[in-house]
Each structure stands twice: as C-alpha cells, then as structure tokens.
mmCIF file of C-alpha atoms in Angstrom:
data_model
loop_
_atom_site.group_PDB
_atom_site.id
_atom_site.type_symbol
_atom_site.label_atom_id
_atom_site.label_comp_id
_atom_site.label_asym_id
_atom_site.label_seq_id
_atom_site.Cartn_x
_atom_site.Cartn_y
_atom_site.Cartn_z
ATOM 1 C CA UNK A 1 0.000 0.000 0.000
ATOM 2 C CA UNK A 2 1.387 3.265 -1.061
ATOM 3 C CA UNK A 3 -1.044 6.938 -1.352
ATOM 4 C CA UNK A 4 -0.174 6.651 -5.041
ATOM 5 C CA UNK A 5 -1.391 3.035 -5.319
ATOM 6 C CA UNK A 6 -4.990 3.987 -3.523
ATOM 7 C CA UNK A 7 -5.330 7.083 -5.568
ATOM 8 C CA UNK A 8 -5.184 5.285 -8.674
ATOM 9 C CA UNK A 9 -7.377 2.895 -7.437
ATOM 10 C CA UNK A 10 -10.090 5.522 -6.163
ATOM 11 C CA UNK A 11 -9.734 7.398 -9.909
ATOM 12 C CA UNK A 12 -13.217 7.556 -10.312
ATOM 13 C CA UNK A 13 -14.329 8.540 -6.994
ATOM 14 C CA UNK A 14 -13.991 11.945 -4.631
ATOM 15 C CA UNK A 15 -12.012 11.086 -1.785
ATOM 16 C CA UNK A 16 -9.784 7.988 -0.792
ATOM 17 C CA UNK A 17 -8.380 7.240 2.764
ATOM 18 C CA UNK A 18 -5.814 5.131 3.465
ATOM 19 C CA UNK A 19 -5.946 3.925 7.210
ATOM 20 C CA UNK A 20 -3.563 1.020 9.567
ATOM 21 C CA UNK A 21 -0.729 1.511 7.083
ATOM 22 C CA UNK A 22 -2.461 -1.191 4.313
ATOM 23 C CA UNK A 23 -6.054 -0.394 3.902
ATOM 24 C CA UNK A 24 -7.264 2.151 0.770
ATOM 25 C CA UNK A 25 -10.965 3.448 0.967
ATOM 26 C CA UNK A 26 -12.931 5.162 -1.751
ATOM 27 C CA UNK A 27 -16.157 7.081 -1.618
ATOM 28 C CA UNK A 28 -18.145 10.202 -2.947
ATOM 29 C CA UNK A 29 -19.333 11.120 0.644
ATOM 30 C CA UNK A 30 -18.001 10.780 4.165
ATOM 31 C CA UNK A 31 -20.151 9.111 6.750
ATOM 32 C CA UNK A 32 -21.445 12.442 8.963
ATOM 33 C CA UNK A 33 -20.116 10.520 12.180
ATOM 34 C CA UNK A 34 -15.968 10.860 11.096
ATOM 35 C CA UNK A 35 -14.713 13.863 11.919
ATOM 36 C CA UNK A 36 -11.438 15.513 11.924
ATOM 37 C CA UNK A 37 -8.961 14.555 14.206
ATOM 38 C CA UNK A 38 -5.057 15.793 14.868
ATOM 39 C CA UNK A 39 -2.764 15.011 11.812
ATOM 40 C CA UNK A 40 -0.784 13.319 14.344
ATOM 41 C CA UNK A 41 -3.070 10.437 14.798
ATOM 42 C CA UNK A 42 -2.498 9.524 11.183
ATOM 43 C CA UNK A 43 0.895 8.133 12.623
ATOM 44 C CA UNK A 44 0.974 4.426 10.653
ATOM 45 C CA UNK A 45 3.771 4.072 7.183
ATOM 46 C CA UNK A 46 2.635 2.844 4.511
ATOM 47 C CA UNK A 47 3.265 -0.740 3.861
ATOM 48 C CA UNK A 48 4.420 -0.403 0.444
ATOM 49 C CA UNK A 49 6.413 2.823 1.261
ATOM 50 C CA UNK A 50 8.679 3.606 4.730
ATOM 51 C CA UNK A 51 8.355 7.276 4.065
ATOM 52 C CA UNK A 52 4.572 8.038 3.452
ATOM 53 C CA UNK A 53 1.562 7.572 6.294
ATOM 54 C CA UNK A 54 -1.458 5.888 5.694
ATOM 55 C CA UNK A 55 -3.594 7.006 8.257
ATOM 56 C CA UNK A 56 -3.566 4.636 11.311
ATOM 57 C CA UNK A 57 -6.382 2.241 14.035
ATOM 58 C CA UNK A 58 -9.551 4.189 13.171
ATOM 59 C CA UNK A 59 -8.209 7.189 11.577
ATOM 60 C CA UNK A 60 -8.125 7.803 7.483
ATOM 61 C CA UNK A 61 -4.973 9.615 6.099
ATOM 62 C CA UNK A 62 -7.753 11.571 3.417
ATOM 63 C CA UNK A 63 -7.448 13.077 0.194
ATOM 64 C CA UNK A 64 -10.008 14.674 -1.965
ATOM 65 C CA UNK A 65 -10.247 15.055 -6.076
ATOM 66 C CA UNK A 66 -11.121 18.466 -7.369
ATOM 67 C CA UNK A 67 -12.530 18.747 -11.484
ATOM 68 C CA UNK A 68 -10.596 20.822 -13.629
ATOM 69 C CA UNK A 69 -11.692 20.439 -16.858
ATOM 70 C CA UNK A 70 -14.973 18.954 -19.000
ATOM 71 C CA UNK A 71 -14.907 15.763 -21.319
ATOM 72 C CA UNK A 72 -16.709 12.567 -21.120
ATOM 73 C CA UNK A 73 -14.303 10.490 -22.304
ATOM 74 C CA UNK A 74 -11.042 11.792 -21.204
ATOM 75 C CA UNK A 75 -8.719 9.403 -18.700
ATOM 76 C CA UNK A 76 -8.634 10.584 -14.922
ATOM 77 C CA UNK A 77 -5.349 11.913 -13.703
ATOM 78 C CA UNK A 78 -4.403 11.742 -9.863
ATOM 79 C CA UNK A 79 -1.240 14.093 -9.117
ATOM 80 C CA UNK A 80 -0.012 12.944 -5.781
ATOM 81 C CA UNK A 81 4.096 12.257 -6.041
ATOM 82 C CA UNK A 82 7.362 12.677 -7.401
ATOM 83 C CA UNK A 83 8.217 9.037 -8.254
ATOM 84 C CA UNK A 84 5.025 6.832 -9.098
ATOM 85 C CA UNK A 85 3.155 6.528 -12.512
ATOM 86 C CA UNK A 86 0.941 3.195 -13.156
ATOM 87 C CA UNK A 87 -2.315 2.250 -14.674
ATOM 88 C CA UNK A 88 -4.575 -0.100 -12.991
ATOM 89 C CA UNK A 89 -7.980 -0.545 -12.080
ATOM 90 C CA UNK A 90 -6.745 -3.025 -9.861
ATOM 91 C CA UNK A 91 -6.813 -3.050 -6.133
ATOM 92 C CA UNK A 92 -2.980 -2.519 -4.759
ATOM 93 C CA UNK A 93 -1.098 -5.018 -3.021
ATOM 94 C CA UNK A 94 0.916 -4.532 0.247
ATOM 95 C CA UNK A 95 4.355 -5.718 1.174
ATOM 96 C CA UNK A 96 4.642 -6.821 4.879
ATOM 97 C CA UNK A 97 8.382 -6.728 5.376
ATOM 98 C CA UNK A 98 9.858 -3.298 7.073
ATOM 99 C CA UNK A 99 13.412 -2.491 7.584
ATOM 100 C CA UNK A 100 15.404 -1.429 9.822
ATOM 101 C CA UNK A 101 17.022 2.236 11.667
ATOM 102 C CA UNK A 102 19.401 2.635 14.773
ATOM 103 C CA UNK A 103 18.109 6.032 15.618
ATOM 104 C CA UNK A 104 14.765 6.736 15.649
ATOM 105 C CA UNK A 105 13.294 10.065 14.370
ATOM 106 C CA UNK A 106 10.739 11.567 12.333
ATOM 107 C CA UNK A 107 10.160 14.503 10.018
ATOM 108 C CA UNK A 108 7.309 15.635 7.612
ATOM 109 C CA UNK A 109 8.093 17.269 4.335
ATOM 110 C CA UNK A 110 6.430 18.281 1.459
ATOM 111 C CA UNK A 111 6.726 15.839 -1.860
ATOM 112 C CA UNK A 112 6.427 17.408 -5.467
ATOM 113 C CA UNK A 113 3.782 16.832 -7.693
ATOM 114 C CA UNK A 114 3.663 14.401 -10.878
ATOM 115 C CA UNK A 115 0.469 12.753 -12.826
ATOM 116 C CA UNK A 116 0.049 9.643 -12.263
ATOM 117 C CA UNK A 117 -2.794 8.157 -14.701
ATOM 118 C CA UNK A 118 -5.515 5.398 -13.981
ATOM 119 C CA UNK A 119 -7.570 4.612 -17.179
ATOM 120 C CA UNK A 120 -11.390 5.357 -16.608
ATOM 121 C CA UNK A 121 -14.609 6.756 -18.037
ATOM 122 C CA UNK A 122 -16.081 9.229 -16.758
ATOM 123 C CA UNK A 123 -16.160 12.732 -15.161
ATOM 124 C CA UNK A 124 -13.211 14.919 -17.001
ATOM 125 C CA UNK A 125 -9.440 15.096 -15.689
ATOM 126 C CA UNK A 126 -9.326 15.434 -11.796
ATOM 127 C CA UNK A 127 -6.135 16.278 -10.043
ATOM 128 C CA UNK A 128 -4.865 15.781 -6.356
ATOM 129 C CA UNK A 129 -2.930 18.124 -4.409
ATOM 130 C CA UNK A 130 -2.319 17.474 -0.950
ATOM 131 C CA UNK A 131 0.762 17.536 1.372
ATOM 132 C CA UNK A 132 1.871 14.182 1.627
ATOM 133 C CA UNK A 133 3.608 13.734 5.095
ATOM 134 C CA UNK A 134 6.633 11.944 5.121
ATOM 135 C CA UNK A 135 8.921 9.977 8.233
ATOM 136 C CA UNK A 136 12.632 8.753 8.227
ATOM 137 C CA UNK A 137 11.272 6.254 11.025
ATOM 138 C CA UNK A 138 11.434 2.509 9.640
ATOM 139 C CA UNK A 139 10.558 0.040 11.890
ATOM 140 C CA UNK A 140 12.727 -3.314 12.718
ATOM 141 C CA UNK A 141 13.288 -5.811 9.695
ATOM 142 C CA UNK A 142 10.913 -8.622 9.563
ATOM 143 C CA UNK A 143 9.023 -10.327 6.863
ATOM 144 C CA UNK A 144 5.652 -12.198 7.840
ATOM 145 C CA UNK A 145 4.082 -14.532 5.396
ATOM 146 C CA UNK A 146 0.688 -17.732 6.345
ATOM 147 C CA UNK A 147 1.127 -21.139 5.486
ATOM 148 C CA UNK A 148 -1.635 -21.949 4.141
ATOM 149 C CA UNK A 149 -3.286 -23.119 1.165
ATOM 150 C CA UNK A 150 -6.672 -22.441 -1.088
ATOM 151 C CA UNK A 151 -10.118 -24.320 0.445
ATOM 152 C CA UNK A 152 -12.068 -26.769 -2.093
ATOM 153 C CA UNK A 153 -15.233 -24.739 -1.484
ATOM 154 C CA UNK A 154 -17.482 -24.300 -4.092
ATOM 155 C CA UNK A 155 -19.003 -21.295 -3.209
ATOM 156 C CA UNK A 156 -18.295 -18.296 -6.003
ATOM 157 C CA UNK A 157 -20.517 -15.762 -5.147
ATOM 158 C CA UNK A 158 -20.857 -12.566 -7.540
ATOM 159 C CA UNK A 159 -22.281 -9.888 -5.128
ATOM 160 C CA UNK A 160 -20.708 -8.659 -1.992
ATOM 161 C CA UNK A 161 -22.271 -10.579 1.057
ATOM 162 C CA UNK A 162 -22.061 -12.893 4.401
ATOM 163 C CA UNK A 163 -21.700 -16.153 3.062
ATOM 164 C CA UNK A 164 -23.727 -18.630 4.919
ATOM 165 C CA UNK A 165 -21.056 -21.845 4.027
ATOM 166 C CA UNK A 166 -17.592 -22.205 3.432
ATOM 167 C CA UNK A 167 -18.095 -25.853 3.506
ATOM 168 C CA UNK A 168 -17.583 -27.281 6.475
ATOM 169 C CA UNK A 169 -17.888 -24.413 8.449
ATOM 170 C CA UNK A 170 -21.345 -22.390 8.588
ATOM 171 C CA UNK A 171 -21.802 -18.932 9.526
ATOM 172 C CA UNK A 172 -22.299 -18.624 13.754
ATOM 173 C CA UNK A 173 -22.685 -14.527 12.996
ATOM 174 C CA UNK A 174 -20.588 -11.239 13.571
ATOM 175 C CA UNK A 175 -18.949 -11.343 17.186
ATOM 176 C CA UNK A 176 -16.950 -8.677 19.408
ATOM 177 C CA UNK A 177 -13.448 -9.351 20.642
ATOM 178 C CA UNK A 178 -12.707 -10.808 24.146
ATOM 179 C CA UNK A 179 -12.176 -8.388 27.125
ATOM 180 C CA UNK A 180 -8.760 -9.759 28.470
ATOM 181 C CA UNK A 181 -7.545 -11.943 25.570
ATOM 182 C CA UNK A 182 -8.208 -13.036 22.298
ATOM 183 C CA UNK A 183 -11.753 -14.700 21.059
ATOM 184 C CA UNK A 184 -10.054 -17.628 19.603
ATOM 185 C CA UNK A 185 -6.713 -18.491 20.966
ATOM 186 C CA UNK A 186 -5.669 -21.321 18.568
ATOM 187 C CA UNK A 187 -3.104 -20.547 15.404
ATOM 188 C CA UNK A 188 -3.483 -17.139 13.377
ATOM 189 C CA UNK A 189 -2.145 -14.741 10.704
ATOM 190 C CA UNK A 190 -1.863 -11.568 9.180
ATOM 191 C CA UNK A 191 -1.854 -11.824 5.229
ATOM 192 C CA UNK A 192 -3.520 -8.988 2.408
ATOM 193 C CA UNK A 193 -4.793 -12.421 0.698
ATOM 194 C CA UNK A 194 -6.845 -13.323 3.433
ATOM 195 C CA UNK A 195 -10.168 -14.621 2.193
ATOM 196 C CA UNK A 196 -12.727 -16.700 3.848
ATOM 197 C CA UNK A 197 -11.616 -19.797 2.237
ATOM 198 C CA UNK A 198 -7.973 -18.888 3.149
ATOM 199 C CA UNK A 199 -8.886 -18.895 6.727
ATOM 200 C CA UNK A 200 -11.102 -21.755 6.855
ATOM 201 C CA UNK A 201 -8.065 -23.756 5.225
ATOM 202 C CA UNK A 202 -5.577 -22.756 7.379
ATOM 203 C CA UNK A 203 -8.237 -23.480 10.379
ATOM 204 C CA UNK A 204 -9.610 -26.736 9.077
ATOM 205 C CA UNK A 205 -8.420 -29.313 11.973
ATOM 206 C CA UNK A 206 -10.693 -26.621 14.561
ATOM 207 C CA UNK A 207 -13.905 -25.874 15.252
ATOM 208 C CA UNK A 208 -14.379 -22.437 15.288
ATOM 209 C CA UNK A 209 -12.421 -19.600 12.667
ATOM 210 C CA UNK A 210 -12.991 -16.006 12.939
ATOM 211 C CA UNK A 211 -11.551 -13.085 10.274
ATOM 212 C CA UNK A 212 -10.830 -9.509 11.447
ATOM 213 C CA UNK A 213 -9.890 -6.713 10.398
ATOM 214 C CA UNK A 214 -9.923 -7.505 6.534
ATOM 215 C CA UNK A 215 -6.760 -9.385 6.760
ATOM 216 C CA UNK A 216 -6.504 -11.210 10.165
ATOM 217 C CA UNK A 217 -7.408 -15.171 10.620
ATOM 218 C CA UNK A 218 -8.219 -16.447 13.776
ATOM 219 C CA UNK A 219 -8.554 -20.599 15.046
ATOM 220 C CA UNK A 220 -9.893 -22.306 18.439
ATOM 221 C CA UNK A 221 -11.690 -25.069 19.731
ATOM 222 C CA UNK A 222 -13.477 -23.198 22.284
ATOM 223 C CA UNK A 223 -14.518 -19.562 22.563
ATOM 224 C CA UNK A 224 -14.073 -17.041 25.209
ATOM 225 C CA UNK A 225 -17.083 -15.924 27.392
ATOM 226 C CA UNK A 226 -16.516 -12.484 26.565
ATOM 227 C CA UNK A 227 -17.241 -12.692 23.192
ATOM 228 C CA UNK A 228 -20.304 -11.746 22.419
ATOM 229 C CA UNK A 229 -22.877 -11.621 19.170
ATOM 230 C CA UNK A 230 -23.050 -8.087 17.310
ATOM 231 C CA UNK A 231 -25.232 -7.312 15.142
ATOM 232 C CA UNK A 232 -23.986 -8.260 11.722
ATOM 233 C CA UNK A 233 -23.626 -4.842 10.182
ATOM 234 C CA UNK A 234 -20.627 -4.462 12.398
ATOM 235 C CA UNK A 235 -18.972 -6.846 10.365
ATOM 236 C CA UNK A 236 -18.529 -4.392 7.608
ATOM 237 C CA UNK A 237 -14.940 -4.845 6.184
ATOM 238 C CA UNK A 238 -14.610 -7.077 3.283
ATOM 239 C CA UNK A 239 -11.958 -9.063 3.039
ATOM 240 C CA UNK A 240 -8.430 -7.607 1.785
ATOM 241 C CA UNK A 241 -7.855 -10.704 -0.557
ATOM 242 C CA UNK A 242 -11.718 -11.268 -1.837
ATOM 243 C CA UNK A 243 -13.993 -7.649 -2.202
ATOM 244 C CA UNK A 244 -16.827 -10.115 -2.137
ATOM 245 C CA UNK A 245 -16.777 -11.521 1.032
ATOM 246 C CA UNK A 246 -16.594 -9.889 4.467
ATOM 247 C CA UNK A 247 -14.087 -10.498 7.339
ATOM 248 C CA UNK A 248 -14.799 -8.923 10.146
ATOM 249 C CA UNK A 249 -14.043 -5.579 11.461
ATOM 250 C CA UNK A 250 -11.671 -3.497 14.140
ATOM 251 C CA UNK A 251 -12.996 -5.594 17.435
ATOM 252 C CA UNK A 252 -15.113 -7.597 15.164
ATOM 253 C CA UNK A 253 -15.350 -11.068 13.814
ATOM 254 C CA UNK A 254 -16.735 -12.811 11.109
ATOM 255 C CA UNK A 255 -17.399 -15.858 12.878
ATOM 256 C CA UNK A 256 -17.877 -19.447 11.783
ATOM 257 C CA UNK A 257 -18.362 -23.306 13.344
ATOM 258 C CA UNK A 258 -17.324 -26.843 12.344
ATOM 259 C CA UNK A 259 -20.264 -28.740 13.919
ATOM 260 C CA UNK A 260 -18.750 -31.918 12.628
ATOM 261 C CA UNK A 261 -15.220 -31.209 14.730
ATOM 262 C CA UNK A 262 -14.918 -33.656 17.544
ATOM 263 C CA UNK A 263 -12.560 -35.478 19.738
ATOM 264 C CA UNK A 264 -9.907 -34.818 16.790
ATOM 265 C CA UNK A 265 -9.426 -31.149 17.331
ATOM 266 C CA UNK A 266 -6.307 -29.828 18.300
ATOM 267 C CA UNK A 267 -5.263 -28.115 21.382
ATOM 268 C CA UNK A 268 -5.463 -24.503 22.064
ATOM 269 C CA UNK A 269 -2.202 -22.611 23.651
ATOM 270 C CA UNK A 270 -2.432 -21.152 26.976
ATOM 271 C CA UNK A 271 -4.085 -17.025 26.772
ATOM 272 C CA UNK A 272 -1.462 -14.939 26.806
ATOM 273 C CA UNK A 273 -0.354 -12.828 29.781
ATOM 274 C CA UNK A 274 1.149 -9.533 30.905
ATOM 275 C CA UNK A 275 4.746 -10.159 31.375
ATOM 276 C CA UNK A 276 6.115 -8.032 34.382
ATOM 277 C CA UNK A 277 9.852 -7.727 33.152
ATOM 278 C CA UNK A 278 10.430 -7.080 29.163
ATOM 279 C CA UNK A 279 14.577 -7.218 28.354
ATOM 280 C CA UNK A 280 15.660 -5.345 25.227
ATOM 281 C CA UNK A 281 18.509 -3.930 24.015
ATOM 282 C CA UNK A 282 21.998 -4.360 25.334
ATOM 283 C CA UNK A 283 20.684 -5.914 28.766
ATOM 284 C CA UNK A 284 18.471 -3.161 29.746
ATOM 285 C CA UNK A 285 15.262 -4.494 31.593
ATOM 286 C CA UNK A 286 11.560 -3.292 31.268
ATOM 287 C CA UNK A 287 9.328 -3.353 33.725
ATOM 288 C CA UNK A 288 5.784 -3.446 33.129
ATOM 289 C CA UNK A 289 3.582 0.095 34.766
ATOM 290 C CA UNK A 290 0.281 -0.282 33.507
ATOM 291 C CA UNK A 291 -2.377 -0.085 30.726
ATOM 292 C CA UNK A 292 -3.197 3.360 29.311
ATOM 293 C CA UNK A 293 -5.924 4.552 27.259
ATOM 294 C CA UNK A 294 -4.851 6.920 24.587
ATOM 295 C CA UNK A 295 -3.893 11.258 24.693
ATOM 296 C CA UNK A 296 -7.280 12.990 24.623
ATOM 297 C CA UNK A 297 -5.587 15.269 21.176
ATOM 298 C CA UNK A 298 -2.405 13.106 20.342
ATOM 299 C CA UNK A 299 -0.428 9.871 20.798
ATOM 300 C CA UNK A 300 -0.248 9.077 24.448
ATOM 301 C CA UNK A 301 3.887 8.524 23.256
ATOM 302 C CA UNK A 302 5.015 10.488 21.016
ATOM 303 C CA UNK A 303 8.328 9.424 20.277
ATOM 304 C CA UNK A 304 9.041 7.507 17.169
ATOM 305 C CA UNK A 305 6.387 4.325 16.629
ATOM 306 C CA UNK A 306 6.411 1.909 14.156
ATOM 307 C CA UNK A 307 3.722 -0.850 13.069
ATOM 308 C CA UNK A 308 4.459 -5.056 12.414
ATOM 309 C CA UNK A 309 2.931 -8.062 11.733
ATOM 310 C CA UNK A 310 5.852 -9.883 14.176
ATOM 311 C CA UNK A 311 5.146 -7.459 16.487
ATOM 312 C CA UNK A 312 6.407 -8.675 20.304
ATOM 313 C CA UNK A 313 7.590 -6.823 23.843
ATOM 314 C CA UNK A 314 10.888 -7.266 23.180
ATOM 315 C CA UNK A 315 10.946 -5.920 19.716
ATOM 316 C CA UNK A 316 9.467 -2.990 20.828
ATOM 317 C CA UNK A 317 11.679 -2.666 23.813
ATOM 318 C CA UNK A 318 14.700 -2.970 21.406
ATOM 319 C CA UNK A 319 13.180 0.211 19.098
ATOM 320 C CA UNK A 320 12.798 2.224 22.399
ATOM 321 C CA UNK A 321 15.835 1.858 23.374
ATOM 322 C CA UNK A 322 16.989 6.137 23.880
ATOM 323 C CA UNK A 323 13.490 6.459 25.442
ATOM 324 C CA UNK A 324 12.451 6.113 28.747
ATOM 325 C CA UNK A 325 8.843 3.897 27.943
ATOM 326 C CA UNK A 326 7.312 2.198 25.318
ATOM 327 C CA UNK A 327 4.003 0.492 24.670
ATOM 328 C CA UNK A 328 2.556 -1.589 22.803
ATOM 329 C CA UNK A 329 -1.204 -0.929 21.248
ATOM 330 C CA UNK A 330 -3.764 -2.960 19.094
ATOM 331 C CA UNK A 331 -1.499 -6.200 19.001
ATOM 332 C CA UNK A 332 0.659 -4.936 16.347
ATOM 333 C CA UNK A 333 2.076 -1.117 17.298
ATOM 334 C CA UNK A 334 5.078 -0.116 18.692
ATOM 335 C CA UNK A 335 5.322 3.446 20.525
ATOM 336 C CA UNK A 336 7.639 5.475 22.330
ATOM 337 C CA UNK A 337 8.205 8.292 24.310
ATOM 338 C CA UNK A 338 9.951 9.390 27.791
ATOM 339 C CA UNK A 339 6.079 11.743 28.522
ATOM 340 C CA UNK A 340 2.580 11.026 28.210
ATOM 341 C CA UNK A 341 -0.296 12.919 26.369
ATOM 342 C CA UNK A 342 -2.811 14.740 27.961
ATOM 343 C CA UNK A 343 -6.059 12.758 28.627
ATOM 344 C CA UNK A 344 -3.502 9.619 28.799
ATOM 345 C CA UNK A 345 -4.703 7.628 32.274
ATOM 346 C CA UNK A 346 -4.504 4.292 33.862
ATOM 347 C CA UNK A 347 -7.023 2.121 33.137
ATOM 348 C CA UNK A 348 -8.386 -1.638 34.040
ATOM 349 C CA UNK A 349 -5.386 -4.323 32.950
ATOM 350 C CA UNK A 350 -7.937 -6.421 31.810
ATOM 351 C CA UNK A 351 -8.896 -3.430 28.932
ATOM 352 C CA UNK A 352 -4.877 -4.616 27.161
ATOM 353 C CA UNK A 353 -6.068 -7.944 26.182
ATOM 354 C CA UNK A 354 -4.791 -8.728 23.071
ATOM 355 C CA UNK A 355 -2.124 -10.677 22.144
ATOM 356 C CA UNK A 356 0.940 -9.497 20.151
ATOM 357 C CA UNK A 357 1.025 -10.475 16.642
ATOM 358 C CA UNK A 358 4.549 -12.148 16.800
ATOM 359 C CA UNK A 359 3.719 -13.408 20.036
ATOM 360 C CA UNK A 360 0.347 -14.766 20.922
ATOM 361 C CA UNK A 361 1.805 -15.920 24.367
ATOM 362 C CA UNK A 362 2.009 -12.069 25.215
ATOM 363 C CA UNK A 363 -0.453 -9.192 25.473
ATOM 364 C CA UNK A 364 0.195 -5.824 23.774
ATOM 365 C CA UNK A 365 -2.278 -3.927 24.632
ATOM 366 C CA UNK A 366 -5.654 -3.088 22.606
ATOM 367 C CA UNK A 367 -7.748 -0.931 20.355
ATOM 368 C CA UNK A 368 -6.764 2.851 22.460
ATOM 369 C CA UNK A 369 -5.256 1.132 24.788
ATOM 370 C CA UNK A 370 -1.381 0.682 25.566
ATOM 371 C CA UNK A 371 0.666 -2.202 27.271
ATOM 372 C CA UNK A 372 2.948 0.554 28.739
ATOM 373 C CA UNK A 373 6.296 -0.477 30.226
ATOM 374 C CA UNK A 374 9.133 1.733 32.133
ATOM 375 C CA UNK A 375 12.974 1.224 31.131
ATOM 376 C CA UNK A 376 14.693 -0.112 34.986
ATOM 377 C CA UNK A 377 17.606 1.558 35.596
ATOM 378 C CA UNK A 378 20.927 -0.512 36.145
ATOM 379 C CA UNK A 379 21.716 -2.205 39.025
#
C-alpha cells in the first residue's frame, strides 16, 4: 500500500483514505459521524512505502479530487508524487516486510507533484494536491508470510455478502473481541490475501475460525465468554484478498463453526499474559507500569512508533531503546516516548487484552489502549 497506489485505485471517486498503514478506501461522501482529528493520529507508514503515512487504528490519512476540466471520455489523472506513474484498475497489493534504523526520528516534508494516470470513463481530468507527510522512522526488519493453502469450497458468489457456508464451516454470525484476551486463541495470521476460504483452510483441523480486520485469521476449539454476538452490520470490512466476502471488522469477527469437529481437534495454547519484566537492548530491563488509554488530542507517546505483523515486547523494547517507555497498542504497534499525552490515564489491565502479533503468548495492549512499560535503571 502506497497513497499513489490507492489514488489510482479511487480514480473515479472523490475522496480515498488510506488507514492502519495497508487499507485504501474510496467514496463520494463521508459518513457524517468521522470527523477531523489531529494530523498526528495519522501516525501508521505505509506498507508499500517507509516514508509516506497511511492514516492509522480508526483514523483515514484523506485526500479529496477536485474537477478541472470537461470531457466525457477523457482518462482521470491523480497528481499525488514525485516518483510513481501506473495504470490499474486493480486493487494494490501490500508488502509486509519493514526495515530497519538505529536512531529513531521523524520529520514531515512536502513531496512534489507528478500525474500519475488510472484509465477510466467518466467525469473529465481530476487532479490531487495534498501535502503528503513523510517519516525517516522505519521500523525493525521482519518479513511475515501464512502457510496456508486455497479451500475446495465451491461457493463463487458474484455480489458482496455474508456467506452462509464455506463448507464445512457455517456462519455462527458477527462477534466482538474478548475483554482480556483473544476470542479464539488457537493458530493465526496476518496476510492482504486473506479470504474466507484462506482462513477456513488454514483453520480446518478446529472448530471455530474467525476473520478480522480484513486481513486477520483467527482458530480455536473453544470460545471465550466475553465474546459476544453483534449485530452483523458491524462486520462491515470485506476481506483484503476477496472484495466479495466480508471479514470482520476493528474488534469484530466474522465468525464461523465446524459442527462436525470432535474429539480430533487440536489443542489450544495457553491465553497470553502480561509479562512483568520485558529485556531489550543491550541488557536493559523493562518493567511493566500499567495499561493506558490513549492522549485525549495526540499519541499518548510520542516518540518515534512503528507498526508489524511480528510485532512482540521485546521488539518494541529494542526500538525504544533512547526512550524512557514504550508500549505496545492494538497487538501490532510499537510506541515510544519518555512523557505522556494529555487525557492519557490508567485504566483496568484487563482493557490490554490482546495478544501481540509475533507473540500470541504475550499481550500488547488493545484498540486505544497501551501495554505501557518503564525502562529499569541498572543495578
């Protein structure tokens, strides 16, 4: 995912978003319930380029297309960067690996402007203009890929919808996340091919699979009490390798049952806990000081952050090494700082309970919430 990638593929429309560094949105109209929010929220790098954002948990990076000329048959033009021309019509893929920095810092600049060209027909020649924000942070190298392979289902539907089968599995509805862990604590993956068949594959030898989040896959044998039915219009993100199907949501999944599963199933792991100490670089020790909710008008940290599908405590305490904390938020974000936000507080531990992404054995955090440790000094 890059802002040059979405734009071309929201030609045709009036505004695209790009939001949790790998998601692009398209529309005509914004829902009257988002509003504006500090440009600092939008704090997530593109996947498919380390020195763009892409908006970030719940918050749209957003751009809007203003006409500047008539013709009905005349090819849309997006001018958004220095470096990118392409022509598709084709949704963009995302690369999951990140690389590497020994200093983290951060900057915003302001790119030139070049056409980039996505074939339509339609409304005359549109053009974009913004700022695009830009950050020498790069997270820690790692590359994250799902072993798993396509399901024999038959179903090929042609319409966007919840699909009542993906044989065996049928359709239990959409249901919220747990309160102090994950819903489904067996196996899972991040991948921007995940499809319901994907995930029912990879979760075939358990009862239960869940997708959220458009690209997240979730197994288990059992399901946590906390999780509870939503109604299904929750569910509303479709899936980031199949437009037609829907996977879920943020806190959401798309949830389905093996009825046929029995004594073969295989075990679930342990839920994951809060660990007290966290080492990280060059022997220095973390020690855990509580969960936090998020600033009232920024980043509760606002040091230098970085987002990964391998995300784990000690990763994170290895990026944050010159600060003085660092926490962990949503499963899969890294954040630092040696100060906290206003309207940053202490809340309930139980409120940081999901598991990191390279780590289900270990919580980091939640959606606005932060796994927040303190570096220990020496000796």
């Amino acid at each position: 995912m890059t802002l040059e990638s979405c734009a071309d593929f929201c030609a045709a429309y009036t505004y695209f978003g790009t939001e949790y560094g790998r998601e692009c949105y398209c529309g005509n109209t914004i829902d009257g319930s988002s509003t504006t929010a500090p440009l600092s929220d939008c704090s997530m790098i593109c996947a498919g380029s380390a020195v763009e954002y892409c908006g970030a948990g719940s918050r749209l990076e957003l751009y809007s297309v203003a006409a500047t000329s008539a013709s009905s048959q005349m090819a849309s033009s997006t001018t958004i960067s220095s470096s990118i021309s392409s022509s598709t019509t084709n949704p963009p893929t995302t690369s999951k690996s990140t690389s590497t920095t020994s200093t983290p810092n951060s900057l915003e600049s302001t790119a030139s402007s070049v056409t980039s060209s996505a074939s339509t027909t339609g409304p005359s020649s549109t053009s974009i203009t913004p700022t695009i924000r830009t950050s020498t942070t790069t997270p820690p190298s790692s590359t994250t890929s799902a072993s798993t392979s396509t399901s024999s289902t038959s179903t090929t539907p042609t319409t966007l919808g919840h699909l009542p089968t993906i044989s065996p599995f049928t359709l239990l509805g959409c249901y919220t996340e747990a309160l102090s862990s994950r819903a489904l604590t067996g196996p899972s993956y991040s991948d921007s091919s995940n499809s319901l068949s994907l995930c029912a594959s990879f979760c075939s030898s358990y009862r239960y699979f869940g997708t959220e989040y458009s690209s997240e896959c979730y197994c288990g044998n059992t399901l946590d009490s906390t999780s509870l039915p939503a109604p299904l219009a929750d569910c509303s993100m479709t899936c980031s390798g199949n437009p037609l199907q829907y996977c879920g949501a943020g806190n959401r999944l798309e949830l389905y049952i093996n009825n046929a599963t029995t004594t073969t199933l295989s075990p679930s792991p342990p839920s994951p806990s809060q660990k007290a100490v966290v080492s990280g670089a060059a022997g220095a020790s973390w020690g855990f000081k509580s969960c936090c909710t998020e600033a009232t008008d920024s980043r509760a940290l606002t040091g230098a952050s970085y987002a990964d599908d391998e995300m784990t405590l000690e990763s994170c305490a290895r990026f944050c090494s010159a600060w003085g904390y660092f926490g962990t938020e949503y499963g899969r974000e890294c954040y630092c700082g040696n100060g906290f936000g206003a309207g940053s507080v202490v809340t309930d531990g139980k409120e940081c309970g999901m598991g990191c992404a390279g780590d289900a054995g270990e919580l980091c955090g939640a959606a606005g919430r932060l796994s927040v440790y303190a570096k220990q000094l020496a000796g």
